[in-house]
Amino acid sequence: MAPASAMELEAPPPAAAAAAAAKEIKSPEVLSSLQRKKLGAHFLESAERRFSGAARTPLGGGYEPPPPPASAAGTTPVNIRGEPIADLSRTGGWVAALFIFGNEMAERMAYFGLSVNMVVFMFKASSVLGGFLADAYLGRYWTIAIFTTMYLLGLVALTVSASVPALVPSQEGCDKLAMLLGACAPAEPWQMAYLHTALYVTAFGAAGIRPCVSSFGADQFDERSPGYKRRLDRFFNLFYLAVTLGAIAAFTAVVYIQMHRGWAAAFGTLALAMGTSNALFFVGTPLYRHRVPGGSPLTRVAQVLVAAFRKRHAAFDSGGFVGLYEVAGAKSAVRGSAKIDHTDDFRWLDKAALQLEGDLAGGEAAPDPWRLCTVTQVEEVKILLRLLPVPACTVMLSVVLTEFLTLSVQQAYTLNTRVAALHLPVTCMPVFPCLAIFLVLALYYQTFAPLARRLTGHPHGASQLQRVGLGLVFSILSVAWAGLFERYRRGYAVRHGYLALFLSPMPGLSAYWLLIQYCLIGVAEVFCLVALLEFLYQEAPDAMRSVGSAYAAVAGGLGCFMASALNTAVDAATRDDRAGRPSWLAQNINVGRFDYLYWLLAVLSTINLLVFIYVAKRYKYRVRIDAQDTGVNKH
């Protein structure tokens, strides 16, 4: 950041600031190198965009003098009352992050504990709700506090549903044969209403937490401290490690409890874990650093689109053109966000900031934000558009993960799951990708990062987008291997007389051949999803970081939806009852062709990877990662 004296020399007097700035910020079509230097002077903090003062003026408001350097910065954290923190050394950092890790571990344990037997699209897709509320009104802390309590209430309601006999349909005469024939007594409408209510409450709780926890944890680290990016990178790795530990507990301990103690005990365990994590989260309240919510991001996006549409016929070189509008001084007009430097992408959106004669009365009146937006507000929308293709390219990975959650379990039912005296339940098989993730994360900084650093020269071993791409490569390898092994498994079943015995384990073929595809998809998760969370947090606008993180959650939800749609399409296209041709996804896995579906996924994933490579090559990072900042020698 420039010294205070230099900033004072560069800054124009308040009376002339707005008029001078309006004439300096030109259309991207005619911006010269000299004008770019003037633009940098107008954005006093443009070289250090995250260090600027907190904006407390209305959107599109007039000039406000920059605060002294000691005051709260635009992205500088505040306490829970919204006041600047006097001594940052007493808050944030790894100590505060530990409380957040605990909350995420229990939440993921609850999520995976439920998803072992049910996959709910709303758990992921509606996460944008939590991100919106966190960025717009509540802030991340209060969003987590409210929705994590809702999550706990939902789990308690599920526990009650499984514990109280009156809430369960009559079990009289409902043995395994009756269940198979559908002869058990159906649930009463009010019983189903109670169950659906409990599930919806649980789902909304998960939706609110999902995009906020990782962003809130990353908020605990000081952006201005040396080595910030290195700590941020380690935080997201440890955060996903907490996610993995929660999943391991769900696929082992919770499955064991459910099998031996019943559903009531399993749901009760999840509720107890969530209640404990909630208590720890609230205990850590005095340590947390908070960010000021910036108002409705959807409203700001809508204002830019409407203003750009209204001025779609206006020309940058017309006689009435004054410049691109931005408030003067160190603060942006978006509360809780630093100013964002102008870029040349999506130039049609610049029409929203196109200032014409008469848009401002004497340069003092605040403009109508539905007719004239600031450059920072326009750049927020540009960033959201630039980010969108990256999480969109990870939807295919979520499709593969969803397919593995069901197809590989069906494969495991036909295989021998014994190792010596150990007999592992089929429902525990998804623990192996989690163990692979745990191992990779634990060894990441001792193995992959140093090796990759020698090859790429990158301080973290690979950039965020490179790690996302590497994860997509591993996902292709996982489904390709799955197709090869399924072809062998099916052939083995045909040769050894198991064609009709699709629920009978084949003693001569071990289920642990599935570990290869499990481990490959686990490695894919580590590289792709961890890097995606870090990428979205770092690249998203300051006042939209939770919405940026929600992109990842929505991509996961879309993956679940697309997997279901793909299965429906494949089943319809490959089944021919008249010709006696079974579907690829026939209930009898030995008759079906799961191997063909896996290879179809491999082809689709390869096409997706090529699209991602194109997107990644065109993308320009907002913040340059250098060795000096990370404390790592490039060479």
Coordinates of C-alpha atoms in Angstrom, one line a residue, residues 75 77 88 91-98 100-101 214-225 227-236 238 289 291 537 545:
T75 CA -12.6 -5.8 4.5
P77 CA -12.8 -7.6 10.4
L88 CA -6.6 -8.3 16.2
T91 CA -9.0 -12.9 17.7
G92 CA -9.1 -15.0 14.6
G93 CA -6.3 -17.2 13.4
W94 CA -6.0 -21.0 13.9
V95 CA -7.6 -20.9 17.4
A96 CA -10.8 -19.5 16.1
A97 CA -10.6 -21.8 13.0
L98 CA -10.5 -24.8 15.3
I100 CA -15.3 -23.8 13.0
F101 CA -13.5 -27.1 12.0
S214 CA -15.6 -22.3 4.9
S215 CA -15.8 -18.6 4.1
F216 CA -16.3 -17.7 7.8
G217 CA -13.2 -19.8 8.7
A218 CA -11.1 -18.1 6.0
D219 CA -12.3 -14.7 7.4
Q220 CA -10.3 -15.4 10.6
F221 CA -7.0 -14.8 8.8
D222 CA -5.6 -11.3 8.3
E223 CA -5.3 -10.5 4.6
R224 CA -2.5 -8.0 5.3
S225 CA -0.2 -10.3 7.2
G227 CA 2.2 -15.5 4.3
Y228 CA -1.6 -14.9 4.2
K229 CA -2.1 -17.0 1.0
R230 CA 0.0 -19.8 2.4
R231 CA -2.2 -20.0 5.5
L232 CA -5.4 -19.7 3.4
D233 CA -4.2 -22.7 1.3
R234 CA -3.6 -24.7 4.4
F235 CA -6.9 -23.7 5.9
F236 CA -8.9 -25.0 3.0
L238 CA -7.6 -28.7 6.8
R289 CA -13.6 -11.9 13.3
R291 CA -17.2 -9.1 7.9
Y537 CA -13.2 -17.5 -1.8
R545 CA -17.8 -14.5 -0.8

